[in-house]
mmCIF file of C-alpha atoms and ligand atoms in Angstrom:
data_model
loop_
_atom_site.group_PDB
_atom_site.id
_atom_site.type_symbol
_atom_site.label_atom_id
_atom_site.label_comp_id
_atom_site.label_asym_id
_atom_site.label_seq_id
_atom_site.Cartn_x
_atom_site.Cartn_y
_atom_site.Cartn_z
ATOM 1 C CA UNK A 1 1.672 9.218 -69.579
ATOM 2 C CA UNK A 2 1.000 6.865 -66.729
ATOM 3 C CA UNK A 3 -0.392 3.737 -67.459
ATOM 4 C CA UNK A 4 -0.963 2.203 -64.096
ATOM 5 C CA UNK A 5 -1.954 3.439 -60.719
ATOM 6 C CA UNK A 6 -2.173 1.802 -57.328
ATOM 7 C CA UNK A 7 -5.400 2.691 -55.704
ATOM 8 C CA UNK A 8 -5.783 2.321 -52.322
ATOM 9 C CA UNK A 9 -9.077 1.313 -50.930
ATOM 10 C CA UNK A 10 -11.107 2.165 -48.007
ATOM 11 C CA UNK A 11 -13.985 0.725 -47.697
ATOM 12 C CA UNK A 12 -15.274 1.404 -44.139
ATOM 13 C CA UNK A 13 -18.670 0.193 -43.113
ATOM 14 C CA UNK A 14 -22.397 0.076 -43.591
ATOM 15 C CA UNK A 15 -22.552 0.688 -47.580
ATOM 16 C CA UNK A 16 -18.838 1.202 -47.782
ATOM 17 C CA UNK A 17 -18.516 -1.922 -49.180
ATOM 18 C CA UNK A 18 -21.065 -1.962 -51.911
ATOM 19 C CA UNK A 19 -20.418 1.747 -52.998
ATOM 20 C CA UNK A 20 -17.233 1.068 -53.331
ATOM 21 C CA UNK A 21 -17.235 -1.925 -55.644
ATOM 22 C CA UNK A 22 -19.680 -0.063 -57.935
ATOM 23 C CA UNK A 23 -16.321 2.215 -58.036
ATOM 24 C CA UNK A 24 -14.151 -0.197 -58.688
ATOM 25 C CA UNK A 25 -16.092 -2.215 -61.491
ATOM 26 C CA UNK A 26 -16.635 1.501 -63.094
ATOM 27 C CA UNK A 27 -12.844 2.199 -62.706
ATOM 28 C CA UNK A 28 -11.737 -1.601 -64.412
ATOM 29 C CA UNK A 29 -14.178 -0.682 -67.234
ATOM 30 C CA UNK A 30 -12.551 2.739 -67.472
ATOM 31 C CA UNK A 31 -8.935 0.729 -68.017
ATOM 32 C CA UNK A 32 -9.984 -1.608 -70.228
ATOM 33 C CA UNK A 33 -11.155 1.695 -72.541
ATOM 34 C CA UNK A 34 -8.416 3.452 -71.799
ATOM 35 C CA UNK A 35 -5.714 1.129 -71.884
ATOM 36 C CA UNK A 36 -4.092 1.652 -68.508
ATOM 37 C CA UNK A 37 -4.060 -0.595 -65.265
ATOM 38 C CA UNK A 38 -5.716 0.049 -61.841
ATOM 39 C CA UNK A 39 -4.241 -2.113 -58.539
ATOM 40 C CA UNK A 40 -6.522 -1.644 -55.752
ATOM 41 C CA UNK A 41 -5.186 -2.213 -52.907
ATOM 42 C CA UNK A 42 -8.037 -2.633 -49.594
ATOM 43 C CA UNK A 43 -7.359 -0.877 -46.252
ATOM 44 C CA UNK A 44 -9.009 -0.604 -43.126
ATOM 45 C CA UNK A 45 -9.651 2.142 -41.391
ATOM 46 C CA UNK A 46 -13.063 3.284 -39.656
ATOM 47 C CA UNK A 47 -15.375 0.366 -37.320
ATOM 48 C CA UNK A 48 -14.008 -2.268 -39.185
ATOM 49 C CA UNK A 49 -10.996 -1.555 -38.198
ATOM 50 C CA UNK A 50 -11.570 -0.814 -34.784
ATOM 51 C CA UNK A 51 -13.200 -4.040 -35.223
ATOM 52 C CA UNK A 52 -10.363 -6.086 -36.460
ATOM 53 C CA UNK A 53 -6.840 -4.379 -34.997
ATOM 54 C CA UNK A 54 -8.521 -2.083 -31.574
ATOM 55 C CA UNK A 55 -7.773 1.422 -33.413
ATOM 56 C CA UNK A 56 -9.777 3.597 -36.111
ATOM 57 C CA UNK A 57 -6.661 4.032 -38.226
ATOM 58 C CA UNK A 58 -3.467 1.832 -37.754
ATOM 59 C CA UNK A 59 -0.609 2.331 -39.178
ATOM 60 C CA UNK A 60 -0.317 0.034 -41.490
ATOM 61 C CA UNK A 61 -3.451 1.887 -43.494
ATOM 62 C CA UNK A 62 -1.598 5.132 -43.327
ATOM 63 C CA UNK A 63 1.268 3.446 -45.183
ATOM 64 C CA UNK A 64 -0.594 2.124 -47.489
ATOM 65 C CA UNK A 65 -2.935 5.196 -47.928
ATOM 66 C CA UNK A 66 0.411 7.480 -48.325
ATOM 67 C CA UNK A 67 2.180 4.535 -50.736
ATOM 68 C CA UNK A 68 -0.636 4.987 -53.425
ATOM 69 C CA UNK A 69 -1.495 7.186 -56.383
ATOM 70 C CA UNK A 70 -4.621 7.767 -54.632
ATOM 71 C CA UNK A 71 -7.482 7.426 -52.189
ATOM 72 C CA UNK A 72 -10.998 6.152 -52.695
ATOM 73 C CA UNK A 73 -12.802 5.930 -49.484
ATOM 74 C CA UNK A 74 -16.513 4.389 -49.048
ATOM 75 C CA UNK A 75 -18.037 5.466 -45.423
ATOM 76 C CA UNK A 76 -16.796 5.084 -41.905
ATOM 77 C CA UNK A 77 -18.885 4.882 -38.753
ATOM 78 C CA UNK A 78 -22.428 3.326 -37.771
ATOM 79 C CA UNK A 79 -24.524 3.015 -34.181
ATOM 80 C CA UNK A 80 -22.302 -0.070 -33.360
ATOM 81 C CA UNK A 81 -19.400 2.557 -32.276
ATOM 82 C CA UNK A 82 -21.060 5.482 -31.276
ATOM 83 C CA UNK A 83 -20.273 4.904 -27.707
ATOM 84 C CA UNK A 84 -16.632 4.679 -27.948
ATOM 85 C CA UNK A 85 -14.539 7.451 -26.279
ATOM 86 C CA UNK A 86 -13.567 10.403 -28.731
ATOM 87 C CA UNK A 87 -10.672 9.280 -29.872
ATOM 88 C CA UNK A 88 -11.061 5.897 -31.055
ATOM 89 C CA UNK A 89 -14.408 6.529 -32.607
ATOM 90 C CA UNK A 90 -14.402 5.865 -36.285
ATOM 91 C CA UNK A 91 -14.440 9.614 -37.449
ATOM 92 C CA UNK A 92 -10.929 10.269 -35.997
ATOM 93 C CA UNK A 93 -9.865 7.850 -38.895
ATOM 94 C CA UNK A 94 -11.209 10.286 -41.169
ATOM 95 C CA UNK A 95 -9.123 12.891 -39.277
ATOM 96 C CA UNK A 96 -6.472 11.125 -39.207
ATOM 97 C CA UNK A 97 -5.888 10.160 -42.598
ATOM 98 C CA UNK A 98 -6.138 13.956 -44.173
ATOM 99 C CA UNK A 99 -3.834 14.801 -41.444
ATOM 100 C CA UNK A 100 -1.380 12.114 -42.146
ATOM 101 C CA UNK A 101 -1.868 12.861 -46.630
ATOM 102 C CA UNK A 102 -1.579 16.527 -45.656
ATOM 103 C CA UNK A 103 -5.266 17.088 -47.549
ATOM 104 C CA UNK A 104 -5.668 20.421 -46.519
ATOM 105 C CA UNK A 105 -8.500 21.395 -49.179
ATOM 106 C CA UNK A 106 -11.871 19.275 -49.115
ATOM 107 C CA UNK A 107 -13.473 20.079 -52.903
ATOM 108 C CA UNK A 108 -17.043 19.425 -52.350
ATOM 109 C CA UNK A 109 -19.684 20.062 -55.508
ATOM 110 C CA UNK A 110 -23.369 21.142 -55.474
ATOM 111 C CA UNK A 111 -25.308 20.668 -57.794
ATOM 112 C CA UNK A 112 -28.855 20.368 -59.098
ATOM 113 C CA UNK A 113 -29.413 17.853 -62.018
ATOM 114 C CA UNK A 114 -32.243 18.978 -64.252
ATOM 115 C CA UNK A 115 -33.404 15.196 -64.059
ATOM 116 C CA UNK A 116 -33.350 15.359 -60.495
ATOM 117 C CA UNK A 117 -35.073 18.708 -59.649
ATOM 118 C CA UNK A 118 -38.347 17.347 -58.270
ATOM 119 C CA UNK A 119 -36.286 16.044 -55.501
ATOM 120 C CA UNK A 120 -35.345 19.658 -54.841
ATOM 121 C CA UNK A 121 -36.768 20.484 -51.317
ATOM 122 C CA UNK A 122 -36.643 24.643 -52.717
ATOM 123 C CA UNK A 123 -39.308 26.017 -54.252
ATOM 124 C CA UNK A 124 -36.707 27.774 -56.903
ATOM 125 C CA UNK A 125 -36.496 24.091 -58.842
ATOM 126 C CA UNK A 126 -40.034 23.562 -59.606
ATOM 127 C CA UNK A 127 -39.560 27.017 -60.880
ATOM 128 C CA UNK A 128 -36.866 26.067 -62.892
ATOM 129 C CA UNK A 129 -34.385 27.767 -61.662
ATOM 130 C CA UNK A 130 -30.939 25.971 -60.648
ATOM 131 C CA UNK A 131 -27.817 26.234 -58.813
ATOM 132 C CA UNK A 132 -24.124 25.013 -59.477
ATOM 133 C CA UNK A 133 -21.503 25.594 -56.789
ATOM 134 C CA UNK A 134 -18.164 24.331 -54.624
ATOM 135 C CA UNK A 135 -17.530 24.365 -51.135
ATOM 136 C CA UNK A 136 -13.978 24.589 -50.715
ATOM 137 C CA UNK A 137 -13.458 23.574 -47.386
ATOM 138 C CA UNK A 138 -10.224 24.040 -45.254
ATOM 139 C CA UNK A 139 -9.857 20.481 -43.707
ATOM 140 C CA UNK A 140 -6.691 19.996 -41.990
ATOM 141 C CA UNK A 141 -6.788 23.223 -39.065
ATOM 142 C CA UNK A 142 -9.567 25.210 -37.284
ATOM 143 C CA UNK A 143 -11.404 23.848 -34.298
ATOM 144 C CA UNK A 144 -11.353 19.991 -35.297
ATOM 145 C CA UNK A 145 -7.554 19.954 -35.084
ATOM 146 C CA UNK A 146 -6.869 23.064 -32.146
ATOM 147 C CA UNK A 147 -6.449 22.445 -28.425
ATOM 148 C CA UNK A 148 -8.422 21.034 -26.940
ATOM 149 C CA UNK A 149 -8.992 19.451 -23.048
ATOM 150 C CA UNK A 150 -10.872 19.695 -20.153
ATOM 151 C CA UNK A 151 -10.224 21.289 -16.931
ATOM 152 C CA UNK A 152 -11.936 23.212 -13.316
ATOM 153 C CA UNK A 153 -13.932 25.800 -14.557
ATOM 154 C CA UNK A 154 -16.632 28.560 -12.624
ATOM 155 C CA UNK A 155 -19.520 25.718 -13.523
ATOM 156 C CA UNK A 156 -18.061 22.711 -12.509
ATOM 157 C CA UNK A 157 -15.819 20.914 -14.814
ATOM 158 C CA UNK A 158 -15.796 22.666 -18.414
ATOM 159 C CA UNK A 159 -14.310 21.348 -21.763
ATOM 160 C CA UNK A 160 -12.981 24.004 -24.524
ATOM 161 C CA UNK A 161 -11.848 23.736 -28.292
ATOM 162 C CA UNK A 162 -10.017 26.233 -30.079
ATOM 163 C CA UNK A 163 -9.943 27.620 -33.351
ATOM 164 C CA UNK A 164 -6.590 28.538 -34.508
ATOM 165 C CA UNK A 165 -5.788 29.481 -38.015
ATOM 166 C CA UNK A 166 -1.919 30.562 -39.304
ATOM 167 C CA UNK A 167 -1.633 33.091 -42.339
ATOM 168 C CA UNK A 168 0.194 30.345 -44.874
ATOM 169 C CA UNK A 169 -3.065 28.044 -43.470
ATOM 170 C CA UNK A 170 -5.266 30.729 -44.915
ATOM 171 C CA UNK A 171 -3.161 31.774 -48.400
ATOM 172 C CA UNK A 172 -2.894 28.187 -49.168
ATOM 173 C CA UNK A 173 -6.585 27.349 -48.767
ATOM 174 C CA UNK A 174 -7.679 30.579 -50.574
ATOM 175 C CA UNK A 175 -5.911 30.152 -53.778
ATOM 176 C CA UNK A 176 -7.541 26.690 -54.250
ATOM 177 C CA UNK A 177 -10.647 28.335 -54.077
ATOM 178 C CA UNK A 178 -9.539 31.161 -56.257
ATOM 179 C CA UNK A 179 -7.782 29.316 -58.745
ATOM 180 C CA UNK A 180 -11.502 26.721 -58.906
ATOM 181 C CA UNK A 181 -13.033 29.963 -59.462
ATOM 182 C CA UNK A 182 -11.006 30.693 -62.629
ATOM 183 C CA UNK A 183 -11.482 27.347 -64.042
ATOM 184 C CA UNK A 184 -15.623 28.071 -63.366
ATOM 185 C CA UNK A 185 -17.820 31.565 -63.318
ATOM 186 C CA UNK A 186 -14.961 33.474 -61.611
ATOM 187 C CA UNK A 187 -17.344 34.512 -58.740
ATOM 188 C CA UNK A 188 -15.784 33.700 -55.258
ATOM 189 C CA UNK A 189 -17.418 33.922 -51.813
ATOM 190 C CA UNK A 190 -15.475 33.704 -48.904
ATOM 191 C CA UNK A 191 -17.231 32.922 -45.635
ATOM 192 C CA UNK A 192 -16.363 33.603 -42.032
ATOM 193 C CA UNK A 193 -18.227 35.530 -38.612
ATOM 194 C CA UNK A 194 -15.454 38.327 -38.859
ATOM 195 C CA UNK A 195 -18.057 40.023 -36.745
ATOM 196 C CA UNK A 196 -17.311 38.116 -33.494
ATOM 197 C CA UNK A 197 -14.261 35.629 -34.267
ATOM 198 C CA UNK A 198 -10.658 37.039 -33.973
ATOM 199 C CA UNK A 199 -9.640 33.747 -36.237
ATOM 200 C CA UNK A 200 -12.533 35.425 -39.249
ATOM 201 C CA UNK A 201 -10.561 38.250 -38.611
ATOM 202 C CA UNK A 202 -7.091 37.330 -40.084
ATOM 203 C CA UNK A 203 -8.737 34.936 -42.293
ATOM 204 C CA UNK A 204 -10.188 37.686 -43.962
ATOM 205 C CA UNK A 205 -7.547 40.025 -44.488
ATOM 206 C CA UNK A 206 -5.648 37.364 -46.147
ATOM 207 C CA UNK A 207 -8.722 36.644 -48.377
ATOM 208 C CA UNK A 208 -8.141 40.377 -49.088
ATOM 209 C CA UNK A 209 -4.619 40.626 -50.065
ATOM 210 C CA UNK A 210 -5.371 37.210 -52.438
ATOM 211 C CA UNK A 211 -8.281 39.034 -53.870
ATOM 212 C CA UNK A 212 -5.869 41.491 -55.554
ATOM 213 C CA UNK A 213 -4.123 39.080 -57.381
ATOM 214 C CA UNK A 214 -7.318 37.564 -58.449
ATOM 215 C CA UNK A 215 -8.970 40.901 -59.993
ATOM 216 C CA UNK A 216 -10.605 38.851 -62.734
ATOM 217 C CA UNK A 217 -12.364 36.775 -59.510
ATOM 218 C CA UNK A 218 -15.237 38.793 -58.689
ATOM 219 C CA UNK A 219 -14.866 38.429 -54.315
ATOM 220 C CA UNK A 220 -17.176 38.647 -51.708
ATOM 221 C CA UNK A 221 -17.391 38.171 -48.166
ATOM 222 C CA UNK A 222 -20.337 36.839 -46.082
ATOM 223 C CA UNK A 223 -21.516 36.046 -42.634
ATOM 224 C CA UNK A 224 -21.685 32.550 -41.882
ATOM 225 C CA UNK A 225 -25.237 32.886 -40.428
ATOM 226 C CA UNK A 226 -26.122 34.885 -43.351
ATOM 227 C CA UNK A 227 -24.565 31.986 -45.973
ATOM 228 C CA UNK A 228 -26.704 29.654 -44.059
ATOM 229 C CA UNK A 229 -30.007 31.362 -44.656
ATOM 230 C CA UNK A 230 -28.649 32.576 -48.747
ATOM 231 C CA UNK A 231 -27.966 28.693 -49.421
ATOM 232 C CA UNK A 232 -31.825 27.810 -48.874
ATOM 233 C CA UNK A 233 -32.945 31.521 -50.036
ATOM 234 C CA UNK A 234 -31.316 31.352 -53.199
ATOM 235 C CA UNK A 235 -28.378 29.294 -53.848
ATOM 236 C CA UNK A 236 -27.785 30.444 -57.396
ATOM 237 C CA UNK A 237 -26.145 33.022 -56.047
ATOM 238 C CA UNK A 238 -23.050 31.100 -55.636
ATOM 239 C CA UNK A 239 -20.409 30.068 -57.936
ATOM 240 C CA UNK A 240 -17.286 29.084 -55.286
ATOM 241 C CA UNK A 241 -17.372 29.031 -51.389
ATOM 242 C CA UNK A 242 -14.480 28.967 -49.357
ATOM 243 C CA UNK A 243 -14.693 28.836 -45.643
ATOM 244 C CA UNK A 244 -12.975 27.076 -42.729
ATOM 245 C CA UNK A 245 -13.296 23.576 -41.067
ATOM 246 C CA UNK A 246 -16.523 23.770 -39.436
ATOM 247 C CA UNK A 247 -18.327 26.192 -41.229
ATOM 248 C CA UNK A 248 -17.256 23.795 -44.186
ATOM 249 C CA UNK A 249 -18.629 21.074 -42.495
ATOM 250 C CA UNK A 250 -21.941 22.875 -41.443
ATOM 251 C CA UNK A 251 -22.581 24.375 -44.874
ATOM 252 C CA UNK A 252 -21.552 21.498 -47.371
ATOM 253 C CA UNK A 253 -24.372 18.998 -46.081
ATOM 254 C CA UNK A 254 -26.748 22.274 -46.071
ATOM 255 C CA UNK A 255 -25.674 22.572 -49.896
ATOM 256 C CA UNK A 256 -25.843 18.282 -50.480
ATOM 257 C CA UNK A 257 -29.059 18.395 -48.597
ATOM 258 C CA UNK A 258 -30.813 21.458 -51.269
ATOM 259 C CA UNK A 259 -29.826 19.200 -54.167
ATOM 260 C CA UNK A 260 -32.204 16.939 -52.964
ATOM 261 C CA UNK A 261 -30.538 14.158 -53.802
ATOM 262 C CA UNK A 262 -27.122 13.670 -51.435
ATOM 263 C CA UNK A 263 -26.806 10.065 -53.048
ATOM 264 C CA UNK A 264 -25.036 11.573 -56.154
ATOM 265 C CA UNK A 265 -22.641 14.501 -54.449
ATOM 266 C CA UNK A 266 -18.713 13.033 -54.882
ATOM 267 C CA UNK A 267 -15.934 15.064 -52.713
ATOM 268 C CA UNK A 268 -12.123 15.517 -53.262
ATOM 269 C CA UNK A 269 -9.725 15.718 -50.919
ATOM 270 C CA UNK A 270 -6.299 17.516 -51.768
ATOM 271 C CA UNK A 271 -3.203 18.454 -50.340
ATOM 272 C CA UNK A 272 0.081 19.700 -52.455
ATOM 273 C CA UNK A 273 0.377 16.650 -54.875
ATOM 274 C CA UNK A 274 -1.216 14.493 -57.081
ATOM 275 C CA UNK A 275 -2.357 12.391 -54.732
ATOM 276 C CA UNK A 276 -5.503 12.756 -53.249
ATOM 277 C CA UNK A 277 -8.754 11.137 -51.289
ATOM 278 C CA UNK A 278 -12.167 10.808 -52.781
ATOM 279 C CA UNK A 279 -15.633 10.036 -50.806
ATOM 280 C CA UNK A 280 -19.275 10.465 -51.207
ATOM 281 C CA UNK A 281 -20.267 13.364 -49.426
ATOM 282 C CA UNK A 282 -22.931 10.729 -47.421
ATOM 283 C CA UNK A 283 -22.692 8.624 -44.847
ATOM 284 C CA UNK A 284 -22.284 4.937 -43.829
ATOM 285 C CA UNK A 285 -26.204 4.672 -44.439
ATOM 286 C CA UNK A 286 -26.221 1.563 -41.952
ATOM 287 C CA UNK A 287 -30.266 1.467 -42.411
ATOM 288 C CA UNK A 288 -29.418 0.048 -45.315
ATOM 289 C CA UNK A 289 -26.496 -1.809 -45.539
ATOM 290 C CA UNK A 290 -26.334 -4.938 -46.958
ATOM 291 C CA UNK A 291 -29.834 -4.879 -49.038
ATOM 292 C CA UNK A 292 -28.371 -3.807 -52.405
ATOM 293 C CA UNK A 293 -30.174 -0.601 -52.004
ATOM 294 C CA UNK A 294 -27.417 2.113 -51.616
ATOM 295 C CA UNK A 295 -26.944 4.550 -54.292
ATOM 296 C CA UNK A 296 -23.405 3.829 -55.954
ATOM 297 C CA UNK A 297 -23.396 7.616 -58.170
ATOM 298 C CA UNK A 298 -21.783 9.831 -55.581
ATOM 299 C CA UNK A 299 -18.949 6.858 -55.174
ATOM 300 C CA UNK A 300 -18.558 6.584 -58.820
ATOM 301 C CA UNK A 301 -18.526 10.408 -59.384
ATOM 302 C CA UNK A 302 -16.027 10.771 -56.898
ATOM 303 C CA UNK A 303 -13.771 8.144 -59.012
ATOM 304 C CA UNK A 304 -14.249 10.490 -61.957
ATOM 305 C CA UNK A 305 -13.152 13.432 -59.696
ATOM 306 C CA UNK A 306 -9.880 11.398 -59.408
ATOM 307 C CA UNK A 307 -9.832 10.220 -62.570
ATOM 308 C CA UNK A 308 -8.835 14.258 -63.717
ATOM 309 C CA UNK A 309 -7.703 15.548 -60.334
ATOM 310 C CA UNK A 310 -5.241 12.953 -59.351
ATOM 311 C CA UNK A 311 -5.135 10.616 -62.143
ATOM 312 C CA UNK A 312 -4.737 12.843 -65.642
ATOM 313 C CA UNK A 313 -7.147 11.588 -67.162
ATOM 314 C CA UNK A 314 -9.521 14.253 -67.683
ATOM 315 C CA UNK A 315 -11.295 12.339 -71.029
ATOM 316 C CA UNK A 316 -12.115 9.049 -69.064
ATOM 317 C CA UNK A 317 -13.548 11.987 -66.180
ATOM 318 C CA UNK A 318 -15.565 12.862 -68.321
ATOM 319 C CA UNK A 319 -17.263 9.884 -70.128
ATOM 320 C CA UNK A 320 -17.877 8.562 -66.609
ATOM 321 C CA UNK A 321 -19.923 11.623 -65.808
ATOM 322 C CA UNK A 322 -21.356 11.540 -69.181
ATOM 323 C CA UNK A 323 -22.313 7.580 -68.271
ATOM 324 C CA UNK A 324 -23.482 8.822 -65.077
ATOM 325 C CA UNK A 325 -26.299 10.992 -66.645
ATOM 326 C CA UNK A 326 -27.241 9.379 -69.570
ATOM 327 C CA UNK A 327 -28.080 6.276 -67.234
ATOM 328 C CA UNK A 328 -30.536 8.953 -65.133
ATOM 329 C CA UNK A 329 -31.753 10.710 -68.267
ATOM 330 C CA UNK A 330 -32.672 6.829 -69.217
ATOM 331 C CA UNK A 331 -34.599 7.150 -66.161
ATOM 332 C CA UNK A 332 -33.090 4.592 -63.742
ATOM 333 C CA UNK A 333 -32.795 5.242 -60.277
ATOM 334 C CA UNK A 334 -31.804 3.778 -56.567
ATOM 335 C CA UNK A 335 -34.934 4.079 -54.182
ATOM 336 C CA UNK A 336 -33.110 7.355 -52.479
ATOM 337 C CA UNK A 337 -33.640 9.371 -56.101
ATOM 338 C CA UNK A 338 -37.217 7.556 -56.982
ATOM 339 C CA UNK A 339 -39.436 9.064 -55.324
ATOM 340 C CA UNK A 340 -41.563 6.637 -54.784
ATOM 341 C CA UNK A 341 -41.535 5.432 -57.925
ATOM 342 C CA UNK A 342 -39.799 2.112 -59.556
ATOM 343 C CA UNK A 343 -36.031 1.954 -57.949
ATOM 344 C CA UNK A 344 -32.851 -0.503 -59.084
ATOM 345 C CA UNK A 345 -30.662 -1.603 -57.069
ATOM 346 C CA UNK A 346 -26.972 -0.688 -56.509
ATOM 347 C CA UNK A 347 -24.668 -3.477 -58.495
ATOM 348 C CA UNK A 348 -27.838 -2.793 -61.355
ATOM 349 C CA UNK A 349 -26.777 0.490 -60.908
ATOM 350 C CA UNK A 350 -23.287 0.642 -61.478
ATOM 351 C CA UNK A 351 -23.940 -1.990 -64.400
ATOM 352 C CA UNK A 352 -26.007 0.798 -66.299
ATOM 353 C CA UNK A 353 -22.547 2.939 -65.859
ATOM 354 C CA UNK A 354 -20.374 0.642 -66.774
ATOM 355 C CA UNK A 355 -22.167 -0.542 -70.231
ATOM 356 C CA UNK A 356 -22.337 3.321 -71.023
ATOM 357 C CA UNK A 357 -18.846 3.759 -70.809
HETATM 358 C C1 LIG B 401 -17.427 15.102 -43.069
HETATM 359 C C2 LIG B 401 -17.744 14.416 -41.774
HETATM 360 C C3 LIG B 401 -16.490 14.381 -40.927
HETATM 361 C C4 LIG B 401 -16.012 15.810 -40.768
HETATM 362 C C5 LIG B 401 -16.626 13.713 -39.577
HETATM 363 C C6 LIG B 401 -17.218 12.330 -39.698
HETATM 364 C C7 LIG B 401 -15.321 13.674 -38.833
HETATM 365 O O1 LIG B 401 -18.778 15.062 -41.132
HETATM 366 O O2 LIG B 401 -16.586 14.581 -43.821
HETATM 367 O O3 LIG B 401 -17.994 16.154 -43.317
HETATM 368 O O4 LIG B 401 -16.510 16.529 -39.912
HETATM 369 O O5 LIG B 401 -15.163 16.228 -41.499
HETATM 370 MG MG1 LIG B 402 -19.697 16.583 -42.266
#
């Protein structure tokens, strides 16, 4: 078994920074337990970047990014950008980089913690009733990567996107999601607007010849305006999601957001290897960066996600998950998961992970 990795780290902007220490500290602690080593390595990609060498995503970081075992990202992006042109915003580092590590399936986990239901903006928590599911998003094709321009159009100047999927785009995306569903409740539910889109169209015939090799995955198909209204209608319904690009996009902060608590959602990003990226689902927070406030869970969750997906290490996964809840069930919280009530801050809280590993 291997005994040390080289971790390459991004830690972007606004919280970036913090959450991603919190990570790192967790991760040491995990090698000290576990007896292997952990080289982090930092790279900059995102504002900071821009910042510091002109360009969201040099080179250099996509060398580095493909030269490690694997990926742990903080946040990119913040108001101080926002008025660049397209494609030297932040965000096309975030493009660019799953492009470059061929990360074609975005893994990204919903969940409701018991602990955490009050949070819940649903009225199904307070009943008791919970939900558990993955959004397994294609991330690599579909209208964020298509053609795309501008040109002379009946209205004046008009500017068009396209979305444009391939059949081996499709298969490759679907068995992830089948394959998750084996390892979970076996229930998967593909989504797509087959009803208008000629791209739904072939992506759900090829969800269809998949399905028969999956007959122990019980499939579905659903509209993506219909998903959008069953995720705040009753989200229990759903075990494994697959969809495309930007319905993936749409739909997994609709998910992050029901949990009520979007501090705590990890994400995996994987292509054909090992080797794979791992974020927060949330954002560069830039409200609140630099006051110790940010909420370090999601970033440390999203270690443990590589700790077994990229890593092998499925045991240390688990006890930082494990650490993860006891320290809520021990009732300590970051001000986004308080509500209202007494908060820590985030090196406290990545301290109360660490010691319970
Ligand atoms: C996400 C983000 C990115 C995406 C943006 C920042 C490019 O919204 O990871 O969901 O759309 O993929
Ligand atoms: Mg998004």
């Amino acid at each position: 078994m291997k005994r040390e990795f080289n971790i390459a780290v991004i830690a972007g902007d606004g919280i970036g920074p913090e959450i991603t220490d919190a990570a790192i500290r967790v991760l040491k602690k995990v090698g000290e337990k576990y007896g292997c080593k952990f080289n982090f390595t930092d790279v900059f990609a995102g504002g900071c970047a821009i910042d510091k060498y002109g360009e969201p995503l040099p080179k250099a970081s996509v060398d580095a990014c493909l030269a490690a075992d694997s990926v742990l990202l903080g946040a990119v992006g913040g108001p101080k950008w926002d008025t660049l042109p397209g494609h030297l915003r932040p965000e096309r580092a975030l493009l660019g980089v799953r492009e470059a590590m061929g990360l074609y399936a975005n893994i990204r986990p919903a969940r409701l913690m018991p602990e955490l239901a009050a949070a819940c903006p649903l009225k199904m928590a307070s009943e008791g009733v919970g939900f558990d599911l993955v959004i397994v998003r294609e991330l690599t094709g579909g209208m964020y990567y298509g053609e795309r321009g501008r040109r002379e159009g009946k209205y004046g100047i008009e500017a068009y996107d396209t979305e444009c999927y391939g059949t081996g785009e499709i298969e490759r995306i679907g068995r992830v999601a089948f394959e998750m569903a084996r390892g979970r409740r076996r229930k998967l539910t593909s989504i797509d607007k087959a009803n208008v889109l000629e791209s739904s169209r072939l992506w759900r015939e090829v969800m269809h010849r998949l399905a028969a090799e999956y007959p122990d995955v019980e499939y579905s198909d659903m509209l993506v305006d219909n998903a959008a209204m069953q995720l705040v209608r009753d989200p229990g319904q759903f075990d494994v999601i697959v969809t495309s690009n930007m319905f993936g996009d749409i739909l997994s902060d609709e998910a992050s957001q029901i949990t009520g608590s979007i501090g705590m959602l990890p994400s995996a990003s994987l292509g054909d290897g090992k080797r794979g990226l791992y974020e927060p689902i949330h954002g560069s927070a830039p409200d609140i960066a630099g006051t110790g406030k940010a909420n370090p869970l999601a970033t440390i969750l999203s270690a443990a996600m590589m700790l077994r997906l990229s890593l092998d290490m499925p045991e240390a996964a688990d006890d930082v998950e494990r650490a993860v809840s006891e320290a809520i069930r021990a009732g300590l919280r970051t001000a986004d998961i308080a509500a209202g009530g007494p908060s820590i801050g985030c090196f406290e809280m990545a301290s109360a992970v660490v010691e319970r590993i």
